[in-house]
Structure formats: structure tokens, C-alpha cells
GROMACS .gro file of C-alpha atoms in nm:
model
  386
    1UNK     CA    1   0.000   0.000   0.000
    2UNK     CA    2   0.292   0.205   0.080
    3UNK     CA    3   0.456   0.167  -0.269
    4UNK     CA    4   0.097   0.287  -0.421
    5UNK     CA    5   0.059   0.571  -0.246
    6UNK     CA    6   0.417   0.678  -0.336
    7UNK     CA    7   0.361   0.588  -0.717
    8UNK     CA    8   0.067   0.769  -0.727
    9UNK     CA    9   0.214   1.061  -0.592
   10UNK     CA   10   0.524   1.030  -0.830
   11UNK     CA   11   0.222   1.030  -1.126
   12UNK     CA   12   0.045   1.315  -1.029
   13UNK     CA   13   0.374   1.508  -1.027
   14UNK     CA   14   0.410   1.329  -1.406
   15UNK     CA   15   0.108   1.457  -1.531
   16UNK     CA   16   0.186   1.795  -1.376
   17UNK     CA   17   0.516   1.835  -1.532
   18UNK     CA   18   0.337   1.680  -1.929
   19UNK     CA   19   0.108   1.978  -1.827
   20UNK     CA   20   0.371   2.225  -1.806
   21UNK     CA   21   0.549   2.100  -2.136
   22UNK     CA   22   0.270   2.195  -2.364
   23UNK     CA   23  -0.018   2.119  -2.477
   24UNK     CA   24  -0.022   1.757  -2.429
   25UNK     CA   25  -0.063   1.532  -2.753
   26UNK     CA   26  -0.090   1.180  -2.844
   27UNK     CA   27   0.263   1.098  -2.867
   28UNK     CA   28   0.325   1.241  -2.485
   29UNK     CA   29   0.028   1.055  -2.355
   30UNK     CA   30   0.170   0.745  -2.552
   31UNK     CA   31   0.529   0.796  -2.335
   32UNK     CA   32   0.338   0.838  -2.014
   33UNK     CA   33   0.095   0.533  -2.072
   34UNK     CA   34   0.437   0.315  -2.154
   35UNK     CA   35   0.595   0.392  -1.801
   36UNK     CA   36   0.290   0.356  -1.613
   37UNK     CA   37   0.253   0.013  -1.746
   38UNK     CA   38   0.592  -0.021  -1.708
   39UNK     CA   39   0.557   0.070  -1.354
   40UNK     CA   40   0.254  -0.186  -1.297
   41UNK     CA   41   0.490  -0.424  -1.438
   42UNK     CA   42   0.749  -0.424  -1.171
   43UNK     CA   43   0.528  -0.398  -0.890
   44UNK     CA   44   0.382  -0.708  -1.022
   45UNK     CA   45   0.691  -0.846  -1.126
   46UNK     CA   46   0.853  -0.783  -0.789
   47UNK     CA   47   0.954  -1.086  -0.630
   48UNK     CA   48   1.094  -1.240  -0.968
   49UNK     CA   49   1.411  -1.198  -1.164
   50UNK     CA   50   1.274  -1.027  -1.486
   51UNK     CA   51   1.099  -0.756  -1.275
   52UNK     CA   52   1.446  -0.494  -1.313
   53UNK     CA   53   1.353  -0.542  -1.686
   54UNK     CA   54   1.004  -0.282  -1.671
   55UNK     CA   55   1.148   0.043  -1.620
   56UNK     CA   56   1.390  -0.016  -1.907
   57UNK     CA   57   1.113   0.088  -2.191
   58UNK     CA   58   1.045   0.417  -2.012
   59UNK     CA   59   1.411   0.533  -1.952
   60UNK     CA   60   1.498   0.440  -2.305
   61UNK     CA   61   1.209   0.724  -2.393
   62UNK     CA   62   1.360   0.976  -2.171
   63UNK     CA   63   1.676   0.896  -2.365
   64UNK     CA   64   1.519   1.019  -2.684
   65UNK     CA   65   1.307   1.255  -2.631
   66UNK     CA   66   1.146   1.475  -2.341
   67UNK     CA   67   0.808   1.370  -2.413
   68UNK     CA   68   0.920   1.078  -2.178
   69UNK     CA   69   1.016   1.280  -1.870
   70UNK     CA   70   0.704   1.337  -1.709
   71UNK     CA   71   0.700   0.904  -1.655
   72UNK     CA   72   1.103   0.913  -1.553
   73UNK     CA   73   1.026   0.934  -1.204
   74UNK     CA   74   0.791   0.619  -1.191
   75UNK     CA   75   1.104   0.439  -1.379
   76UNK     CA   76   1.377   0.584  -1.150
   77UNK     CA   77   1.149   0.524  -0.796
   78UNK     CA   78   1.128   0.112  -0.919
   79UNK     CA   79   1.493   0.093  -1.035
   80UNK     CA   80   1.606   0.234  -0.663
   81UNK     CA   81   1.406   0.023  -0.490
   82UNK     CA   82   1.544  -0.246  -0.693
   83UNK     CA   83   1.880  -0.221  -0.615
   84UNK     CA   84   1.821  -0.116  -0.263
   85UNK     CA   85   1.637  -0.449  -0.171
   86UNK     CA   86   1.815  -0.654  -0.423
   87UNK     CA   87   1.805  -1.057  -0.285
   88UNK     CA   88   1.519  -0.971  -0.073
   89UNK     CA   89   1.291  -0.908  -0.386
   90UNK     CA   90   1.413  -1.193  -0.577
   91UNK     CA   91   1.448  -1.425  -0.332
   92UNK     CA   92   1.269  -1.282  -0.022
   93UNK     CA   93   1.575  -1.339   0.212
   94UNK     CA   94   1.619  -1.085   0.511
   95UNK     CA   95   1.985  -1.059   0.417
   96UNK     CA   96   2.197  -0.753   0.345
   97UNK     CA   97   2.086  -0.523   0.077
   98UNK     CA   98   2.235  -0.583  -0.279
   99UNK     CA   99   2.415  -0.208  -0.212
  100UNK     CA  100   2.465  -0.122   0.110
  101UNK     CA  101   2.305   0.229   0.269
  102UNK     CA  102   2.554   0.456   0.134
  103UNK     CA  103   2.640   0.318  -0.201
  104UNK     CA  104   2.197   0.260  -0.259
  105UNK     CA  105   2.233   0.671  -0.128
  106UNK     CA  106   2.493   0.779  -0.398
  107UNK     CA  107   2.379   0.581  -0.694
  108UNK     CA  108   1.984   0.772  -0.620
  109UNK     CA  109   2.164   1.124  -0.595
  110UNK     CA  110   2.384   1.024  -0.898
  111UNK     CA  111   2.067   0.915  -1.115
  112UNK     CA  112   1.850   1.230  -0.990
  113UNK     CA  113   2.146   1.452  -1.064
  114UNK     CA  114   2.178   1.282  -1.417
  115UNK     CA  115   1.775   1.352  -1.491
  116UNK     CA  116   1.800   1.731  -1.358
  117UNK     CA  117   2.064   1.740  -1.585
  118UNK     CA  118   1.895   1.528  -1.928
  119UNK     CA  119   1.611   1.821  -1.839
  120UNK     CA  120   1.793   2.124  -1.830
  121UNK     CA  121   1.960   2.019  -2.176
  122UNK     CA  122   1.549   2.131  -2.300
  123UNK     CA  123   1.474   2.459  -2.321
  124UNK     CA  124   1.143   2.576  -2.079
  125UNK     CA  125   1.170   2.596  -1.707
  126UNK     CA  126   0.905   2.323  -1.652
  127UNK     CA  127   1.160   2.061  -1.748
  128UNK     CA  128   1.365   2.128  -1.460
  129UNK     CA  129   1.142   2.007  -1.203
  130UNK     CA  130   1.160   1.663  -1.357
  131UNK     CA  131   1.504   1.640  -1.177
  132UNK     CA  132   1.334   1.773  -0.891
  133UNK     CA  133   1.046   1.459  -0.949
  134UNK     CA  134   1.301   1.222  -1.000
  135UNK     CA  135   1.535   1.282  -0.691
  136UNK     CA  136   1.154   1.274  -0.495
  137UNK     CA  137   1.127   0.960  -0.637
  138UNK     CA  138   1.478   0.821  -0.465
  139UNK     CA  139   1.396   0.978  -0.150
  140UNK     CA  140   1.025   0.782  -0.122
  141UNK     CA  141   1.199   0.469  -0.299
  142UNK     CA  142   1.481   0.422  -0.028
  143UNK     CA  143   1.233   0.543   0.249
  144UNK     CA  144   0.973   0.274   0.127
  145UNK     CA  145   1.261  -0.052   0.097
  146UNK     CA  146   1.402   0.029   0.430
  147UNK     CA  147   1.053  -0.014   0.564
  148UNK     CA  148   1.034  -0.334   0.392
  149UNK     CA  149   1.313  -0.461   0.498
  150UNK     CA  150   1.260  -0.367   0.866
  151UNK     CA  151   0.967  -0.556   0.832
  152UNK     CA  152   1.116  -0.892   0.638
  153UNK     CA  153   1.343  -0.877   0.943
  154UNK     CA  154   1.070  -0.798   1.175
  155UNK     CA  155   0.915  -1.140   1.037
  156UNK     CA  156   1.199  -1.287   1.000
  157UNK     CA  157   1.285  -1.262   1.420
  158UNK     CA  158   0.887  -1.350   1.420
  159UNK     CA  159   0.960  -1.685   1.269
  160UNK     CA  160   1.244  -1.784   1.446
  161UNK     CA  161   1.122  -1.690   1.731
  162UNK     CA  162   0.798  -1.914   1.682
  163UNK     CA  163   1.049  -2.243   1.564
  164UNK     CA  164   1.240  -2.131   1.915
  165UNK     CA  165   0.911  -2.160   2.079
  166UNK     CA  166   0.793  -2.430   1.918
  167UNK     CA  167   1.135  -2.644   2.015
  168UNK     CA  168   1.121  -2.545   2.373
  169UNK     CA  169   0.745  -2.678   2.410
  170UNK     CA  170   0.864  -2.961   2.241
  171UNK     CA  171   1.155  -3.043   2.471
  172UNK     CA  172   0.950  -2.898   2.764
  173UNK     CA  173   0.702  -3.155   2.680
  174UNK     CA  174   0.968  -3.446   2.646
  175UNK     CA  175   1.129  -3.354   2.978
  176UNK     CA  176   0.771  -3.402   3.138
  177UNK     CA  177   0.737  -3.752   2.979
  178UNK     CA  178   1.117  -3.848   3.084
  179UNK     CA  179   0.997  -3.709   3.443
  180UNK     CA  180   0.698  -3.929   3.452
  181UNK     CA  181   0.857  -4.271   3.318
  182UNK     CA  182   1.152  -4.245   3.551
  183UNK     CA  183   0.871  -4.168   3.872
  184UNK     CA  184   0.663  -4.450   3.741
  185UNK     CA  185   1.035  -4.632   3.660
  186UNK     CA  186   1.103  -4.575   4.083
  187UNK     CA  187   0.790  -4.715   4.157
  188UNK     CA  188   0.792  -5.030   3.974
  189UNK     CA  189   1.166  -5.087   4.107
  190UNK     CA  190   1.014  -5.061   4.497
  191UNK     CA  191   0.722  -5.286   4.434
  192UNK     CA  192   0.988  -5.535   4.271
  193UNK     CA  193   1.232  -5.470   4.559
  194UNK     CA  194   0.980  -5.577   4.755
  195UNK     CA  195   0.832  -5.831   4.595
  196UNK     CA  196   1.207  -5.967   4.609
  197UNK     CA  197   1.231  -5.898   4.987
  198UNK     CA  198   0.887  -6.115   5.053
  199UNK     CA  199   1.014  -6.439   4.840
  200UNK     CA  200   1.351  -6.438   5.044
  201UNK     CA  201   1.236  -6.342   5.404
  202UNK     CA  202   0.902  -6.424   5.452
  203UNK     CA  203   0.873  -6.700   5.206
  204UNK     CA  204   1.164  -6.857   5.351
  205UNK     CA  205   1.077  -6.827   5.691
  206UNK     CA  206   0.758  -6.963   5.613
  207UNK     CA  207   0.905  -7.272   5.400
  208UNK     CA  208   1.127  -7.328   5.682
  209UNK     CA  209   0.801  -7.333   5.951
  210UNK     CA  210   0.657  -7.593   5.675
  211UNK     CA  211   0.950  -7.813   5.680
  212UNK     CA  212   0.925  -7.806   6.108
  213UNK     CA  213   0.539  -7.890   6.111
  214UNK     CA  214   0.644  -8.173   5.883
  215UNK     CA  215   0.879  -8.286   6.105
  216UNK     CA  216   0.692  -8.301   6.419
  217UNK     CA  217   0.395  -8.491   6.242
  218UNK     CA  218   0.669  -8.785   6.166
  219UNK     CA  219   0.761  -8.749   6.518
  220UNK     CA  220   0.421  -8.764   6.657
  221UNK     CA  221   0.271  -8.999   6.414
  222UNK     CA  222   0.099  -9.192   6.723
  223UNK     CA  223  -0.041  -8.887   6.901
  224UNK     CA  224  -0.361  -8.820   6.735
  225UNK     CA  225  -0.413  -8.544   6.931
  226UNK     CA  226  -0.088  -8.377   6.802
  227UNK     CA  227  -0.117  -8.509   6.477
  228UNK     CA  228  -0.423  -8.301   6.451
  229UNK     CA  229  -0.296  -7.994   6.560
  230UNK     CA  230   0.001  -8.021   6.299
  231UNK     CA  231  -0.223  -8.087   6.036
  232UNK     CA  232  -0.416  -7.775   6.086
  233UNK     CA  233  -0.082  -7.595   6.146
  234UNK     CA  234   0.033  -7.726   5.796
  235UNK     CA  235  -0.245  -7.658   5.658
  236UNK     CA  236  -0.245  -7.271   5.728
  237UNK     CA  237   0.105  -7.246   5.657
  238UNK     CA  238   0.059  -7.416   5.310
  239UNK     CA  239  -0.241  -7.100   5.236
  240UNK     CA  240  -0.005  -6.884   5.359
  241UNK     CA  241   0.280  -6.944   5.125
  242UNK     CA  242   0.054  -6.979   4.867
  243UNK     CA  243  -0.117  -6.627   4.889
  244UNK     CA  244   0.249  -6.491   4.984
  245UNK     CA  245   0.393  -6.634   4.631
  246UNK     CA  246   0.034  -6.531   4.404
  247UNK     CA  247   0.137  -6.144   4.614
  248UNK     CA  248   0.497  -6.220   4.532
  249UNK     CA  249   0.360  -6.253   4.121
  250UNK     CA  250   0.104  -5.969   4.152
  251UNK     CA  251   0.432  -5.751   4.257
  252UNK     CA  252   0.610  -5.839   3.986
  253UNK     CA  253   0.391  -5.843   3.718
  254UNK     CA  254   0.279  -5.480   3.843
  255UNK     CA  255   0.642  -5.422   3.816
  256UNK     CA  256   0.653  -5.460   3.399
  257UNK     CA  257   0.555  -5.153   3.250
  258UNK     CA  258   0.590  -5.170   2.906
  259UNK     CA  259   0.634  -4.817   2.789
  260UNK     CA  260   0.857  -4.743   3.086
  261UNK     CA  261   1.109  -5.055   3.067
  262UNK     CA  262   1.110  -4.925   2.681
  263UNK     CA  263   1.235  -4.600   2.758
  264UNK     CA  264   1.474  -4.704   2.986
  265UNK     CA  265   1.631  -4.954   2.758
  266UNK     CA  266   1.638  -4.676   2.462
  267UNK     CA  267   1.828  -4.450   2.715
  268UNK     CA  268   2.079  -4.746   2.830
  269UNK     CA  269   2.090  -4.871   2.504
  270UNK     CA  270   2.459  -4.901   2.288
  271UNK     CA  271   2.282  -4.721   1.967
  272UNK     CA  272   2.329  -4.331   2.051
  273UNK     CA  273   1.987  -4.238   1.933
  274UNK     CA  274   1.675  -4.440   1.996
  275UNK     CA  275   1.310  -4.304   1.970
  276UNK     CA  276   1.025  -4.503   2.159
  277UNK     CA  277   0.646  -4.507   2.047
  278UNK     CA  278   0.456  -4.736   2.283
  279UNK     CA  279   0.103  -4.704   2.195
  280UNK     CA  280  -0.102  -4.988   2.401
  281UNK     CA  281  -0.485  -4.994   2.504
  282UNK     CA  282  -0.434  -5.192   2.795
  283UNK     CA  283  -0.080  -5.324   2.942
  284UNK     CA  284  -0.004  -5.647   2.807
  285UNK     CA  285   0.042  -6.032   3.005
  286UNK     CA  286   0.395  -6.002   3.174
  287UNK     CA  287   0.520  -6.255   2.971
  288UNK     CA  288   0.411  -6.056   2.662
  289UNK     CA  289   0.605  -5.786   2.807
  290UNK     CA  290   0.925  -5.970   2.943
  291UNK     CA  291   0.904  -6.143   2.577
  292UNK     CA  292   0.900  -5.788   2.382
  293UNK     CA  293   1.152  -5.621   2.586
  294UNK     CA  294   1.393  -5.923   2.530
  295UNK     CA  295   1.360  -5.874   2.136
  296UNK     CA  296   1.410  -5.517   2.209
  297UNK     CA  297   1.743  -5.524   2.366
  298UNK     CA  298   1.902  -5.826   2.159
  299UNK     CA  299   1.759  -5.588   1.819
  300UNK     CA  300   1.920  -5.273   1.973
  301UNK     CA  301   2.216  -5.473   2.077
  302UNK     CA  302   2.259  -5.642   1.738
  303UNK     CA  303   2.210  -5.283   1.544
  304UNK     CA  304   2.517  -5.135   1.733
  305UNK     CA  305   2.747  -5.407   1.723
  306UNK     CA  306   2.710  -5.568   1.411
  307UNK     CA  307   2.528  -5.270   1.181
  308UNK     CA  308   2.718  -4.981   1.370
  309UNK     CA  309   2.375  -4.814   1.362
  310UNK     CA  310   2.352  -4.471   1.470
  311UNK     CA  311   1.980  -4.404   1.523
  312UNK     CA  312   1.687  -4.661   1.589
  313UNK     CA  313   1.287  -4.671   1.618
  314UNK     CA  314   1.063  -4.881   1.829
  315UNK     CA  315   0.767  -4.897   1.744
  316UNK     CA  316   0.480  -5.103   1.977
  317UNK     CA  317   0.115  -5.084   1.843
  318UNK     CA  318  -0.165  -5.258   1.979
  319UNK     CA  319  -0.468  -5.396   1.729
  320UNK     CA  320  -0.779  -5.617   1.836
  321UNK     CA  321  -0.621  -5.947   1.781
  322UNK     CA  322  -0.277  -5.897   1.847
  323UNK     CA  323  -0.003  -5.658   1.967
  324UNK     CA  324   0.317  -5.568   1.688
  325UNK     CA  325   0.673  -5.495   1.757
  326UNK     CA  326   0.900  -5.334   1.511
  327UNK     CA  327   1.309  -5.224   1.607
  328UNK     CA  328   1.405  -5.094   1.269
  329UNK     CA  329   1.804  -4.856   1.244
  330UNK     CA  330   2.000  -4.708   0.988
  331UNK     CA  331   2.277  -4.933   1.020
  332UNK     CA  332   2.435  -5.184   0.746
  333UNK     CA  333   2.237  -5.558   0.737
  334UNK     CA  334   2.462  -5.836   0.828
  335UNK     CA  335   2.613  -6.063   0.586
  336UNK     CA  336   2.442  -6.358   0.727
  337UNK     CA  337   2.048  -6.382   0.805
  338UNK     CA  338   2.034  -6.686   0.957
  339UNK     CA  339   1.921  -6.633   1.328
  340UNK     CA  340   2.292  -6.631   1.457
  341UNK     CA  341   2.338  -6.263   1.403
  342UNK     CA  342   2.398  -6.225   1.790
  343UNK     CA  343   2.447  -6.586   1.905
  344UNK     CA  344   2.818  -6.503   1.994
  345UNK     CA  345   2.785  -6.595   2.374
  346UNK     CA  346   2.641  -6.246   2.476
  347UNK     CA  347   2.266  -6.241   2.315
  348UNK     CA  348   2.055  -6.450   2.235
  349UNK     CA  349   2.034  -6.433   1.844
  350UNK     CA  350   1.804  -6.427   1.601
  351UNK     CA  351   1.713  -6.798   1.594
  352UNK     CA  352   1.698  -6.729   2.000
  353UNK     CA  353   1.474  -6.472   1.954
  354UNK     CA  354   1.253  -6.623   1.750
  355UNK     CA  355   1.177  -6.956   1.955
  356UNK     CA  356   1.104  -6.731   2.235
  357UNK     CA  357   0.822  -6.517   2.012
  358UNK     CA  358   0.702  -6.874   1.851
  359UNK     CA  359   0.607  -6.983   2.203
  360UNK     CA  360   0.397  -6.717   2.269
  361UNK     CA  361   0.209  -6.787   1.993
  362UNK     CA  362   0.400  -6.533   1.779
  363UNK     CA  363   0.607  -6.478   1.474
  364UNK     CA  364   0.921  -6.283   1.413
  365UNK     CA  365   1.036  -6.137   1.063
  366UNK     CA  366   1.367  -5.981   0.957
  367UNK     CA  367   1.358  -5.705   0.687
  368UNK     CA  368   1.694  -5.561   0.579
  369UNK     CA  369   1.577  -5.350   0.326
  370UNK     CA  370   1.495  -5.071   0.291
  371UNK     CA  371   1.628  -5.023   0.623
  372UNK     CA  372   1.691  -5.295   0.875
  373UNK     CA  373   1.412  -5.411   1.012
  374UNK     CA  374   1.298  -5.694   1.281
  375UNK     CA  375   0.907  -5.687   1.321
  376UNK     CA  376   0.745  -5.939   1.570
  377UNK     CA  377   0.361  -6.029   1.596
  378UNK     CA  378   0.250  -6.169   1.886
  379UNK     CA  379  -0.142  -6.284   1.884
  380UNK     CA  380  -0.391  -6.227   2.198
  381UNK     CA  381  -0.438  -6.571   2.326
  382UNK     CA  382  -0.404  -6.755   2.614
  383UNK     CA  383  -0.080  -6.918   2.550
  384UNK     CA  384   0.061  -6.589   2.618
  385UNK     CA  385  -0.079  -6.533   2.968
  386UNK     CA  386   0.187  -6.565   3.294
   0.00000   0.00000   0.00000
């Protein structure tokens, strides 16, 4: 809007000064007409190359005859603002100007000077103000391109400031989730502490009671009295252990948490980069779980030792019927597919891995193109429950 209200100032001084040059006549209106299309042309032709190319018909008219002065200014205002924004035009890049400040400064006072000078050659006093128009015209065509470029920097800061933003909600929102895994980590390792703590203190001391009753019913095989009072003893310490070891399961089953123990092997893990996506309904059987993160670790392990990967991707998804695993990295496929990719003594290889899928019910594939992949499908039935 700017650049209009400049132009059309710059025009109304152009039809003043064909005013003052006579009587105008066809051939005058003709020059005028050619650099106010010319004029529309670069405005429209602005951000692209060939837009330096429209004032060139109306200062090759001012060249050859003064009929074409009164549309120099329009022609002198687009070639200064052309070479004061120069790549930002083209290209729309907030960098430097093609001519910095002072040079954009001196080559406007040069081309007024050059105009005043072109007029003055005519004879009439009216001519001389079309130096006067045409210096105007560098003053509001510098004015108006250091506005726009305050403002393509302006947006420029805008932008990066919104990426900035953008990252740090982003990482903010990452920290939260590594907050929350390693609190729900922490509690998972205390109910398996203690699930540990119950097996070998109270389930041995009760074991040990067991053993005792048993031993005093041999002893007092012929008191039936006794007897019966060690058989009711046994028989409570028997429920006991029983409910102690189905607490001592509960505990440890509530201590596999899928997404966590996933995130915690991705930050342990040998490959330096490793992105988790856990995405499960409901938490699956233990063994399900125990299973997956098993494949997890011997995949991850595999990818840094024998691909020298540098980044990997879990991905866990659960459908109706069954739950998918998929460890794919950007690392180079082994030579040799054939399930003893990590059977050197510290994993448990492919073939390992597999076995351990098939008796869940599952199956395991091995993609190495077009990056290396190990996918495993594991079906919702009962021959996966602990």
C-alpha cells in the first residue's frame, strides 16, 4: 500500500510536469501510458528476476526525447528500490541489501542529478522540475525498501522466534514424559524390591516353619491329638505361602511396564539415538512384556554391534487381535540372516529370539531393506498369559 501511495504521488507530479510541457498530444500521452505500465509491471513483477527489466522501456524514452520525462520518475522510484532491496525481492531473504546504505544513497543522488541534468539540456523551465520529481522519487523509494526490509526482518525474528518456541514446548514436553517414566520407573523398582524382599524373608521363613510342622507330624505320628494340631498348622502355613507367592507374582507383574522398561532400555541402550512409540490400550500379560523387551534389547544390541547403527525406532502398536513390535536402524544388514546374528555368547540371536516369540504364539520377521528391520507379531491368546 505504501509503494501505491508513493507511485501515485510520483504520477500526479508526471502529469503535472506533461502539463507544463505543452499542450499535451498523443505521442506524450503514448510515453506516459508506456511507463505507467511499465511501472505496474514491476510492482507485479517484484519478487521475480525479470521484474528490473520494466522500467527499461520508459528510460529508453527519456533517452530520446522529453516527451518521456514526465513518466522518468515512476522508472527511476522502481529501479532504486530495486537495487536497494536486491536478494530480498528476488528471493525474499532478510539478508543484506544488494548495495549497502551509502552506495543505494549515492547511486539515487547520482541518477536524480543525471535527470535534472537530461532536463535542463530542453529549453522551458518546466523541465527542470523533472530532476526535482526524479530525486523525490529516490527519496520515497529508499524510504519505502528500508521499511520493507525492517519488516522482512521484523518477520523474520517473528519466525524464528515461533520455531524457538515451538522447540522449547517440544523439549519442555519431552522432559515431562522423561519425568513421569523415571517416577513411574522408581515405583515399579520398589514394588519389585519388595516383591524380592517377601520371596527371600518371609517365604523362607515360612518354608522353613513348613518343613518343622512336617517334622513333628513324623515325630508324633501316634499322638492323634498332636497329629491333629500339625495338620491344621500345615495346613495354614501351606495357604499362607501360597497367597504370599500369588502377592509375590502380583508384585512383579505390576512391576513390567511396558512403555517405561522401553524408555529405559532406549536411554541405556549401545545405539546413541533411539526413539520409543509405545502405543497400548491396555498393558499387556507379563510374559508378553518380558518377551517384547527381550527382542528389544538383543535388536538394539545387534544394530550397534554388528550394523554400527547410529539411530533406531521402536515402534509397539496394539490392534484387536494382536499386539506388533518393530526395532528398525539405519545401520548396514549383516552378511548372514540366519538367526545367529547375535548368538556369539552375549545375546541371544536371532534364531533365539525367535523360539522365544514362537512360544507365545508369535512370529518374528527380519527385513533388511529398505532399512533394517525386525518386526514381531505376537497374537492375543491364552498361551501368552503368565
Amino acid at each position: 500500500m505504501k509503494v501505491l501511495a508513493d507511485k501515485a504521488v510520483l504520477l500526479v507530479g508526471g502529469l503535472l510536469l506533461l502539463v507544463g510541457l505543452g499542450p499535451p498530444g498523443p505521442m506524450a500521452v503514448s510515453c506516459l501510458l508506456i511507463a505507467i505500465t511499465g511501472s505496474a509491471a514491476a510492482s507485479a513483477w517484484e519478487g521475480r528476476a525479470r521484474g528490473v527489466l520494466a522500467p527499461l522501456p520508459a528510460l529508453t524514452i527519456v533517452a530520446l526525447t522529453p516527451l518521456g520525462l514526465p513518466g522518468a520518475p515512476l522508472a527511476v522510484y522502481d529501479v532504486v528500490r530495486r537495487l536497494r532491496l536486491g536478494d530480498l525481492l528476488v528471493h525474499g531473504r532478510s539478508a543484506a541489501p544488494a548495495l549497502p546504505d551509502r552506495d543505494a544513497r549515492t547511486v539515487a543522488a547520482v541518477g536524480a542529478a543525471l535527470a535534472a541534468t537530461t532536463a535542463l539540456r530542453w529549453d522551458g523551465r518546466p523541465l527542470a522540475w523533472a530532476g526535482v520529481l526524479a530525486g523525490a522519487a529516490s527519496v520515497l523509494a529508499l524510504r519505502s525498501a528500508e521499511e520493507q526490509e525492517q519488516r522482512a526482518r521484523l518477520l523474520a525474528a517473528h519466525d524464528d522466534l515461533r520455531a524457538r518456541l515451538r522447540s522449547l514446548r517440544a523439549s519442555r514436553a519431552e522432559l515431562v514424559e522423561a519425568q513421569e517414566h523415571q517416577a513411574r520407573a522408581a515405583t515399579l523398582a520398589e514394588r519389585t524390591r519388595i516383591a524380592h524382599d517377601m520371596h527371600d524373608t518371609v517365604g523362607h521363613q515360612l518354608t522353613s516353619l513348613l518343613f518343622q510342622v512336617r517334622a513333628l507330624q513324623t515325630i508324633h505320628v501316634g499322638d492323634a491329638t498332636m497329629a491333629g494340631a500339625l495338620d491344621g498348622l500345615g495346613s495354614g502355613l501351606e495357604e499362607s505361602l501360597s497367597a504370599m507367592r500369588a502377592s509375590v507374582h502380583a508384585l512383579s507383574d505390576d512391576g513390567v511396564d511396558l512403555a517405561v522398561a522401553l524408555h529405559a532400555l532406549a536411554g541405556s541402550s549401545p545405539v546413541p539415538r533411539v526413539s520409543v512409540d509405545c502405543d497400548v490400550d491396555e498393558p499387556p500379560p507379563a510374559a508378553v512384556s518380558r518377551c517384547v523387551l527381550a527382542v528389544v534389547r538383543e535388536a538394539l544390541t545387534n544394530a550397534a554391534r554388528h550394523g554400527r547403527a547410529a539411530s533406531a525406532r521402536v515402534v509397539v502398536a496394539d490392534f484387536p487381535g494382536f499386539w506388533r513390535v518393530s526395532v528398525s536402524n539405519d545401520g548396514a544388514a549383516p552378511a548372514r540372516l540366519d538367526g545367529d546374528a547375535g548368538s556369539d555368547g552375549d545375546g541371544m540371536g536371532l534364531r533365539s529370539m525367535d523360539e522365544r516369540v514362537r512360544a507365545l504364539g508369535g512370529t518374528l520377521r527380519v527385513e533388511p531393506r529398505p532399512v533394517f528391520t525386525v518386526t514381531v507379531t505376537i497374537t492375543k491368546s491364552g498361551r501368552n498369559e503368565p
